[in-house]
Coordinates of C-alpha atoms (C1' of nucleotides) in Angstrom, one line a residue:
Chain A
X253 CA 79.9 4.6 25.7
X254 CA 80.7 0.9 26.2
X255 CA 78.2 -0.8 23.8
X256 CA 76.4 -4.0 24.9
X257 CA 78.4 -7.2 24.4
X258 CA 76.7 -8.2 21.2
X259 CA 73.4 -9.8 22.2
X260 CA 72.6 -12.9 20.2
X261 CA 69.6 -13.1 18.0
X262 CA 66.4 -14.6 19.4
X263 CA 63.6 -16.3 17.4
X264 CA 60.2 -14.8 16.8
X265 CA 57.7 -15.1 19.7
X266 CA 54.9 -16.3 17.4
X267 CA 57.0 -19.1 15.9
X268 CA 55.3 -22.5 15.6
X269 CA 58.6 -24.2 16.6
X270 CA 58.8 -22.1 19.7
X271 CA 55.3 -23.2 20.8
X272 CA 56.4 -26.8 20.4
X273 CA 59.3 -26.2 22.7
X274 CA 57.1 -24.7 25.3
X275 CA 54.8 -27.7 25.1
X276 CA 57.6 -30.1 25.5
X277 CA 59.0 -28.1 28.5
X278 CA 55.6 -28.2 30.1
X279 CA 55.2 -31.9 29.7
X280 CA 58.7 -32.6 31.2
X281 CA 58.1 -30.2 34.1
X282 CA 54.9 -32.1 35.0
X283 CA 56.2 -35.6 34.5
X284 CA 59.7 -35.3 35.9
X285 CA 60.1 -32.0 37.6
X286 CA 62.0 -28.9 36.7
X287 CA 65.4 -30.6 37.0
X288 CA 64.4 -32.6 33.9
X289 CA 63.8 -29.5 31.9
X290 CA 67.1 -29.2 30.1
X291 CA 67.7 -27.9 26.6
X292 CA 68.7 -31.4 25.4
X293 CA 65.6 -33.1 26.9
X294 CA 63.2 -30.4 25.8
X295 CA 64.6 -30.7 22.3
X296 CA 64.3 -34.4 22.2
X297 CA 60.8 -34.3 23.5
X298 CA 59.8 -31.8 20.8
X299 CA 61.6 -33.8 18.1
X300 CA 63.9 -30.9 17.5
X301 CA 67.6 -30.0 18.0
X302 CA 68.4 -28.9 21.5
X303 CA 70.2 -25.8 20.3
X304 CA 66.8 -24.4 19.2
X305 CA 65.9 -23.9 22.8
X306 CA 68.7 -21.4 23.1
X307 CA 67.7 -19.8 19.9
X308 CA 64.1 -19.1 21.0
X309 CA 65.0 -18.4 24.7
X310 CA 67.8 -16.3 26.0
X311 CA 68.2 -18.7 29.0
X312 CA 66.5 -21.7 30.5
X313 CA 65.0 -19.3 33.1
X314 CA 63.2 -17.5 30.2
X315 CA 61.7 -20.8 29.1
X316 CA 60.4 -21.5 32.6
X317 CA 58.8 -18.0 32.7
X318 CA 57.1 -18.7 29.4
X319 CA 55.8 -22.0 30.5
X320 CA 54.5 -20.5 33.7
X321 CA 52.9 -17.5 32.0
X322 CA 51.0 -19.6 29.6
X323 CA 49.5 -21.8 32.3
X324 CA 48.8 -18.9 34.6
X325 CA 46.9 -16.9 32.0
X326 CA 44.8 -19.9 31.1
X327 CA 44.1 -20.6 34.8
X328 CA 43.0 -17.0 35.5
X329 CA 40.7 -17.0 32.5
X330 CA 39.1 -20.3 33.5
X331 CA 38.6 -19.1 37.1
X332 CA 37.1 -15.8 35.8
X333 CA 34.6 -17.7 33.6
X334 CA 33.6 -20.0 36.5
X335 CA 33.1 -17.1 38.9
X336 CA 31.1 -15.2 36.4
X337 CA 28.8 -18.1 35.8
X338 CA 28.3 -18.7 39.5
X339 CA 29.8 -16.9 42.5
X340 CA 28.4 -19.2 45.2
X341 CA 30.6 -20.4 48.1
X342 CA 30.4 -23.9 46.6
X343 CA 31.8 -22.7 43.3
X344 CA 34.6 -20.8 45.0
X345 CA 35.5 -23.8 47.1
X346 CA 35.4 -26.2 44.1
X347 CA 37.8 -23.9 42.1
X348 CA 40.2 -24.0 45.0
X349 CA 39.9 -27.7 45.6
X350 CA 40.7 -28.5 42.0
X351 CA 44.0 -30.4 42.3
X352 CA 45.0 -29.4 38.7
X353 CA 47.9 -27.1 38.9
X354 CA 49.1 -28.4 42.3
X355 CA 52.0 -30.2 40.7
X356 CA 52.9 -27.0 38.9
X357 CA 52.8 -24.9 42.0
X358 CA 55.3 -27.2 43.7
X359 CA 57.8 -26.9 40.9
X360 CA 57.4 -23.2 40.3
X361 CA 57.6 -22.2 44.0
X362 CA 60.9 -24.1 44.2
X363 CA 62.1 -22.4 41.0
X364 CA 60.9 -19.0 42.3
X365 CA 63.1 -19.2 45.3
X366 CA 66.3 -19.0 43.3
X367 CA 65.2 -17.4 39.9
X368 CA 64.2 -13.8 40.3
X369 CA 62.4 -13.6 36.9
X370 CA 60.3 -16.7 37.8
X371 CA 59.6 -15.3 41.2
X372 CA 58.4 -12.0 39.8
X373 CA 56.0 -13.7 37.5
X374 CA 54.7 -16.1 40.1
X375 CA 54.1 -13.3 42.5
X376 CA 52.3 -11.2 39.9
X377 CA 50.0 -14.1 39.2
X378 CA 49.4 -14.9 42.9
X379 CA 48.3 -11.3 43.5
X380 CA 45.9 -11.3 40.6
X381 CA 44.4 -14.6 41.5
X382 CA 44.0 -13.6 45.1
X383 CA 42.3 -10.4 44.2
X384 CA 39.9 -12.1 41.9
X385 CA 38.9 -14.7 44.5
X386 CA 38.7 -12.1 47.3
X387 CA 36.1 -10.1 45.3
X388 CA 34.0 -13.2 44.7
X389 CA 34.3 -14.5 48.3
X390 CA 33.4 -11.2 49.8
X391 CA 30.2 -11.0 47.8
X392 CA 29.4 -14.7 48.5
X393 CA 29.9 -14.4 52.2
X394 CA 27.8 -11.3 52.4
X395 CA 25.0 -13.0 50.5
X396 CA 25.2 -16.0 52.8
X397 CA 24.6 -13.6 55.7
X398 CA 28.0 -14.0 57.2
X399 CA 29.2 -10.8 59.0
X400 CA 32.7 -9.6 58.1
X401 CA 33.6 -9.5 61.8
X402 CA 32.8 -13.1 62.2
X403 CA 34.7 -14.3 59.1
X404 CA 36.7 -11.6 57.3
X405 CA 36.8 -12.6 53.6
X406 CA 40.6 -12.3 53.5
X407 CA 41.0 -14.7 56.5
X408 CA 38.5 -17.1 55.0
X409 CA 40.3 -17.0 51.7
X410 CA 43.7 -17.7 53.2
X411 CA 42.3 -20.6 55.3
X412 CA 40.7 -22.1 52.2
X413 CA 43.8 -21.7 50.1
X414 CA 46.0 -23.1 52.7
X415 CA 43.7 -26.1 53.3
X416 CA 43.4 -27.1 49.7
X417 CA 47.1 -26.6 49.1
X418 CA 48.2 -28.6 52.1
X419 CA 45.9 -31.5 51.1
X420 CA 47.1 -31.5 47.5
X421 CA 50.6 -31.6 48.7
X422 CA 50.1 -34.4 51.1
X423 CA 48.3 -36.3 48.4
X424 CA 51.6 -36.4 46.5
X425 CA 53.3 -37.8 49.6
X426 CA 50.5 -40.4 50.1
X427 CA 49.6 -38.9 53.5
X428 CA 45.8 -38.5 53.5
X429 CA 44.8 -39.1 57.1
X430 CA 42.0 -36.7 58.0
X431 CA 41.5 -35.4 54.5
X432 CA 38.1 -37.1 54.0
X433 CA 36.8 -36.0 57.4
X434 CA 37.9 -32.4 56.6
X435 CA 36.3 -32.4 53.2
X436 CA 33.0 -33.5 54.6
X437 CA 33.2 -30.9 57.4
X438 CA 33.9 -28.1 55.0
X439 CA 31.2 -29.1 52.5
X440 CA 28.6 -29.4 55.2
X441 CA 29.5 -25.9 56.3
X442 CA 29.3 -24.6 52.8
X443 CA 26.0 -26.3 52.2
X444 CA 24.5 -24.7 55.3
X445 CA 25.8 -21.3 54.4
X446 CA 24.9 -21.5 50.7
X447 CA 21.5 -23.0 51.4
X448 CA 20.2 -21.0 54.3
X449 CA 21.0 -17.6 53.0
X450 CA 20.4 -14.8 55.5
X451 CA 20.0 -17.4 58.1
X452 CA 23.2 -16.7 60.1
Chain B
X247 CA 72.6 -67.8 41.3
X248 CA 73.6 -64.5 39.6
X249 CA 75.5 -62.7 42.3
X250 CA 75.0 -58.9 42.8
X251 CA 77.0 -56.7 40.4
X252 CA 79.7 -56.0 42.9
X253 CA 78.5 -53.2 45.2
X254 CA 81.1 -50.6 45.8
X255 CA 82.3 -49.8 49.3
X256 CA 80.7 -47.1 51.4
X257 CA 82.2 -45.1 54.3
X258 CA 81.3 -45.5 57.9
X259 CA 78.1 -43.7 59.1
X260 CA 79.8 -42.2 62.1
X261 CA 82.7 -40.7 60.1
X262 CA 83.6 -37.1 60.9
X263 CA 84.1 -36.4 57.2
X264 CA 80.7 -37.7 56.4
X265 CA 79.1 -35.3 58.9
X266 CA 80.9 -32.4 57.2
X267 CA 79.5 -33.4 53.9
X268 CA 76.0 -33.4 55.3
X269 CA 76.5 -30.0 56.8
X270 CA 77.7 -28.6 53.5
X271 CA 74.8 -30.2 51.6
X272 CA 72.3 -28.7 54.1
X273 CA 73.8 -25.2 53.7
X274 CA 73.7 -25.4 49.9
X275 CA 70.2 -26.6 50.0
X276 CA 69.0 -23.7 52.1
X277 CA 71.0 -21.0 50.3
X278 CA 70.6 -22.1 46.7
X279 CA 68.1 -24.9 46.5
X280 CA 68.4 -28.5 45.8
X281 CA 69.6 -28.0 42.3
X282 CA 72.8 -26.6 43.8
X283 CA 73.5 -29.7 45.8
X284 CA 75.9 -31.5 43.4
X285 CA 78.8 -33.6 44.4
X286 CA 81.3 -31.0 43.2
X287 CA 79.7 -28.1 45.0
X288 CA 79.2 -30.1 48.2
X289 CA 82.8 -31.1 48.2
X290 CA 84.0 -27.6 47.6
X291 CA 81.8 -26.2 50.4
X292 CA 83.1 -28.8 52.8
X293 CA 86.7 -28.2 51.7
X294 CA 87.0 -31.8 50.5
X295 CA 87.3 -33.7 47.2
X296 CA 84.0 -34.1 45.4
X297 CA 84.6 -37.9 45.1
X298 CA 84.2 -38.2 48.8
X299 CA 80.5 -37.6 48.4
X300 CA 80.2 -40.8 46.4
X301 CA 82.3 -42.6 48.9
X302 CA 80.0 -41.8 51.8
X303 CA 76.7 -41.9 49.9
X304 CA 75.6 -44.4 47.3
X305 CA 73.9 -41.7 45.4
X306 CA 72.9 -38.1 45.6
X307 CA 69.5 -39.2 46.6
X308 CA 70.9 -40.9 49.7
X309 CA 72.6 -37.7 50.6
X310 CA 69.3 -35.8 50.4
X311 CA 67.6 -38.4 52.6
X312 CA 70.3 -38.0 55.2
X313 CA 70.0 -34.2 55.2
X314 CA 66.3 -34.5 55.6
X315 CA 66.4 -37.2 58.3
X316 CA 68.8 -35.2 60.5
X317 CA 66.6 -32.0 60.3
X318 CA 63.4 -33.9 60.8
X319 CA 64.5 -35.7 63.9
X320 CA 65.7 -32.5 65.4
X321 CA 62.4 -30.8 64.6
X322 CA 60.4 -33.6 66.1
X323 CA 62.4 -33.5 69.3
X324 CA 62.1 -29.8 69.5
X325 CA 58.3 -29.9 69.0
X326 CA 58.0 -32.7 71.5
X327 CA 59.9 -30.6 74.1
X328 CA 57.7 -27.6 73.5
X329 CA 54.5 -29.5 73.7
X330 CA 55.6 -31.2 76.9
X331 CA 56.4 -27.9 78.5
X332 CA 53.1 -26.3 77.5
X333 CA 50.2 -27.8 75.5
X334 CA 48.1 -24.6 75.2
X335 CA 46.5 -23.6 71.9
X336 CA 48.9 -20.7 71.9
X337 CA 52.0 -23.0 72.0
X338 CA 50.6 -25.2 69.3
X339 CA 50.0 -22.3 67.1
X340 CA 53.4 -20.8 67.7
X341 CA 55.1 -24.1 66.8
X342 CA 53.2 -24.1 63.6
X343 CA 53.8 -20.5 62.8
X344 CA 57.5 -20.8 63.2
X345 CA 58.8 -20.1 59.7
X346 CA 62.0 -22.1 60.3
X347 CA 61.9 -25.1 58.1
X348 CA 59.6 -23.6 55.5
X349 CA 62.4 -23.2 53.1
X350 CA 63.3 -26.8 53.7
X351 CA 59.8 -28.0 53.1
X352 CA 59.7 -26.3 49.7
X353 CA 62.9 -28.1 48.6
X354 CA 62.0 -31.5 49.9
X355 CA 58.5 -31.6 48.6
X356 CA 59.9 -30.8 45.2
X357 CA 62.5 -33.6 45.6
X358 CA 59.9 -36.0 47.0
X359 CA 57.9 -35.8 43.8
X360 CA 60.5 -37.5 41.8
X361 CA 62.7 -39.4 44.3
X362 CA 61.0 -42.4 46.0
X363 CA 63.4 -42.7 48.8
X364 CA 63.0 -39.0 49.7
X365 CA 59.3 -39.3 49.4
X366 CA 59.1 -42.2 51.8
X367 CA 61.2 -40.4 54.4
X368 CA 59.2 -37.1 54.1
X369 CA 55.9 -39.0 54.4
X370 CA 57.1 -40.9 57.4
X371 CA 58.1 -37.7 59.1
X372 CA 54.8 -36.0 58.1
X373 CA 52.8 -38.7 59.7
X374 CA 54.7 -38.7 63.0
X375 CA 54.5 -34.9 63.2
X376 CA 50.8 -34.8 62.4
X377 CA 50.1 -37.5 65.1
X378 CA 52.1 -35.6 67.7
X379 CA 50.3 -32.4 67.0
X380 CA 46.9 -34.0 66.8
X381 CA 47.3 -35.5 70.3
X382 CA 48.2 -32.1 71.7
X383 CA 45.5 -30.2 69.9
X384 CA 42.8 -32.6 70.9
X385 CA 43.6 -32.1 74.5
X386 CA 44.0 -28.3 74.2
X387 CA 40.7 -27.9 72.4
X388 CA 38.9 -30.0 75.0
X389 CA 40.4 -28.0 77.8
X390 CA 39.3 -24.8 76.1
X391 CA 35.8 -26.2 76.1
X392 CA 35.5 -26.5 72.4
X393 CA 33.2 -29.4 71.4
X394 CA 34.6 -31.9 68.8
X395 CA 31.5 -31.4 66.7
X396 CA 32.0 -27.7 66.4
X397 CA 35.7 -28.0 65.6
X398 CA 37.1 -31.5 65.1
X399 CA 40.8 -31.5 66.1
X400 CA 41.9 -33.0 62.8
X401 CA 40.0 -30.3 60.8
X402 CA 41.5 -27.6 63.0
X403 CA 44.9 -29.0 62.6
X404 CA 44.8 -29.2 58.8
X405 CA 43.4 -25.6 58.7
X406 CA 46.2 -24.4 61.0
X407 CA 48.9 -26.3 59.0
X408 CA 47.6 -25.0 55.7
X409 CA 47.4 -21.5 56.9
X410 CA 50.9 -21.3 58.2
X411 CA 52.3 -23.1 55.2
X412 CA 50.6 -20.9 52.7
X413 CA 51.8 -17.7 54.5
X414 CA 55.4 -18.9 54.7
X415 CA 55.3 -19.7 51.1
X416 CA 53.9 -16.4 50.0
X417 CA 56.4 -14.7 52.2
X418 CA 59.1 -16.1 49.9
X419 CA 57.3 -14.6 46.9
X420 CA 56.9 -11.3 48.6
X421 CA 53.1 -11.6 48.6
X422 CA 51.9 -10.7 52.1
X423 CA 48.5 -9.0 51.5
X424 CA 46.1 -10.1 54.3
X425 CA 48.8 -11.9 56.3
X426 CA 48.8 -9.3 59.2
X427 CA 45.0 -9.2 59.3
X428 CA 44.8 -13.0 59.4
X429 CA 47.5 -13.3 62.1
X430 CA 45.6 -10.8 64.3
X431 CA 42.3 -12.7 63.8
X432 CA 43.8 -16.0 64.7
X433 CA 45.6 -14.8 67.7
X434 CA 42.5 -13.0 69.0
X435 CA 40.6 -16.3 68.6
X436 CA 43.3 -18.2 70.4
X437 CA 43.4 -15.7 73.2
X438 CA 39.7 -16.0 73.8
X439 CA 39.8 -19.8 73.8
X440 CA 42.9 -20.1 75.9
X441 CA 41.8 -17.4 78.3
X442 CA 38.1 -18.3 78.8
X443 CA 38.5 -22.0 79.5
X444 CA 35.2 -23.7 79.7
X445 CA 33.5 -20.6 78.6
X446 CA 32.5 -21.8 75.1
Chain C
dG194 C1' 88.7 -47.7 56.6
dT195 C1' 89.8 -43.7 53.7
dC196 C1' 90.6 -41.2 49.7
dT197 C1' 92.0 -40.1 44.5
dA198 C1' 92.7 -40.7 39.5
dT199 C1' 89.9 -41.1 35.9
dA200 C1' 85.9 -42.3 32.8
dC201 C1' 82.1 -40.9 30.6
dT202 C1' 77.7 -38.2 30.2
dT203 C1' 75.1 -34.2 30.0
dC204 C1' 74.8 -29.3 30.7
dG205 C1' 74.0 -24.2 28.9
dA206 C1' 75.4 -21.3 25.6
dT207 C1' 77.3 -19.1 21.2
dA208 C1' 79.3 -18.2 16.6
dG209 C1' 78.4 -18.6 12.3
dA210 C1' 76.2 -21.3 8.2
dC211 C1' 72.0 -21.3 5.5
Chain D
dG756 C1' 64.3 -15.4 10.1
dT757 C1' 65.9 -20.1 11.1
dC758 C1' 68.9 -23.6 12.4
dT759 C1' 73.5 -26.4 13.3
dA760 C1' 78.5 -27.3 14.5
dT761 C1' 81.0 -27.0 18.4
dC762 C1' 82.9 -25.4 23.0
dG763 C1' 84.2 -25.5 27.8
dA764 C1' 82.3 -26.4 32.1
dA765 C1' 80.0 -29.3 35.2
dG766 C1' 77.4 -33.6 36.4
dT767 C1' 77.5 -38.6 38.6
dA768 C1' 79.8 -42.5 39.5
dT769 C1' 83.6 -46.2 39.8
dA770 C1' 88.0 -48.8 40.1
dG771 C1' 91.8 -49.0 42.4
dA772 C1' 95.7 -46.9 45.3
dC773 C1' 96.9 -46.0 50.0

DNA sequence: GTCTATACTTCGATAGAC
DNA sequence: GTCTATCGAAGTATAGAC
């Protein structure tokens, strides 16, 4: 049987040096975009030799996946805590409207289009996040007395997600016409629903 | 006075060769993402020497701007034609739901984050497109008998834009849970509004 | 007005030293 | 288990020939 072409050795996953490289990659990704995340620049940012990137990660794609995974897990945990503390419509909206992570999304969606490993990881996270929010929103809408026929939780969730994402994205471009008006409208709606429970 | 540092000569804007380079760049952008749009690869795709890219464009960023501008103008013209022919809610929705261009958006938003010239061009287009749609949607909602207090046109437009964008984006990831349900819901709503004009 | 020869930088990756 | 010396390929851009 044709043995594998001698895989090169990869550093331990719990290495301190490895964590520093992931930190550096994350910073570069946020500040300058994924095109700036090269082994040389990551090494320089971490104060380490660039070759170490290739020692700890089989490829640059692997490094991207690791950066994403770390942030995604943290984000899921934070959202879970917030929803456990309070599952009101207001809380769910605020979690969605939080612009942190919007810059990340832009970079990782672009990466996902052409890197299968990144795409798989982003998709996995998107599904978990969606399911978590859907559970909370279903309950919150029911408690607010909104009938599922009038506003199916999944439809409401996609509308909310889309709205916050498009506004975060336009913020980057400096296009903010209508944002304030829309935020006021949505928050009024939520106040009415959250306040007047079982009122319709 | 310190004269400019000798700008190098740039090819004519109406050159046939130049158009071929823009075509090649557009193809590469769609197929493999903006990271694949390098002078070498654009040249190869066009069947030309890579140096020609630098003859016709002062920088790679200029090439990106040109690719974007060409598509954006075409898209604006197409939308304008569609809205002139029919300004119903259904038409406006269908224009938005058209997934063509979604792949482009992902690439150019990522580029815009770190290339000022691209950002300015994308923002300019976004504003024009938004204004064009807002005019049409305001009229369509009024004709359907929807009061601006119940559904302000700007709010409705941002919701619609966000919804179609987030679905197009998730399509790329292979995450389509809830999409069908949401499409049916929206289309039912539109049918009711477009059909029962002045019904409320 | 058009194109090419060439310079110089940076890239990802690996083989082998400690 | 950790790190470095080094490679070949690919990147942008310009000066100068036609």
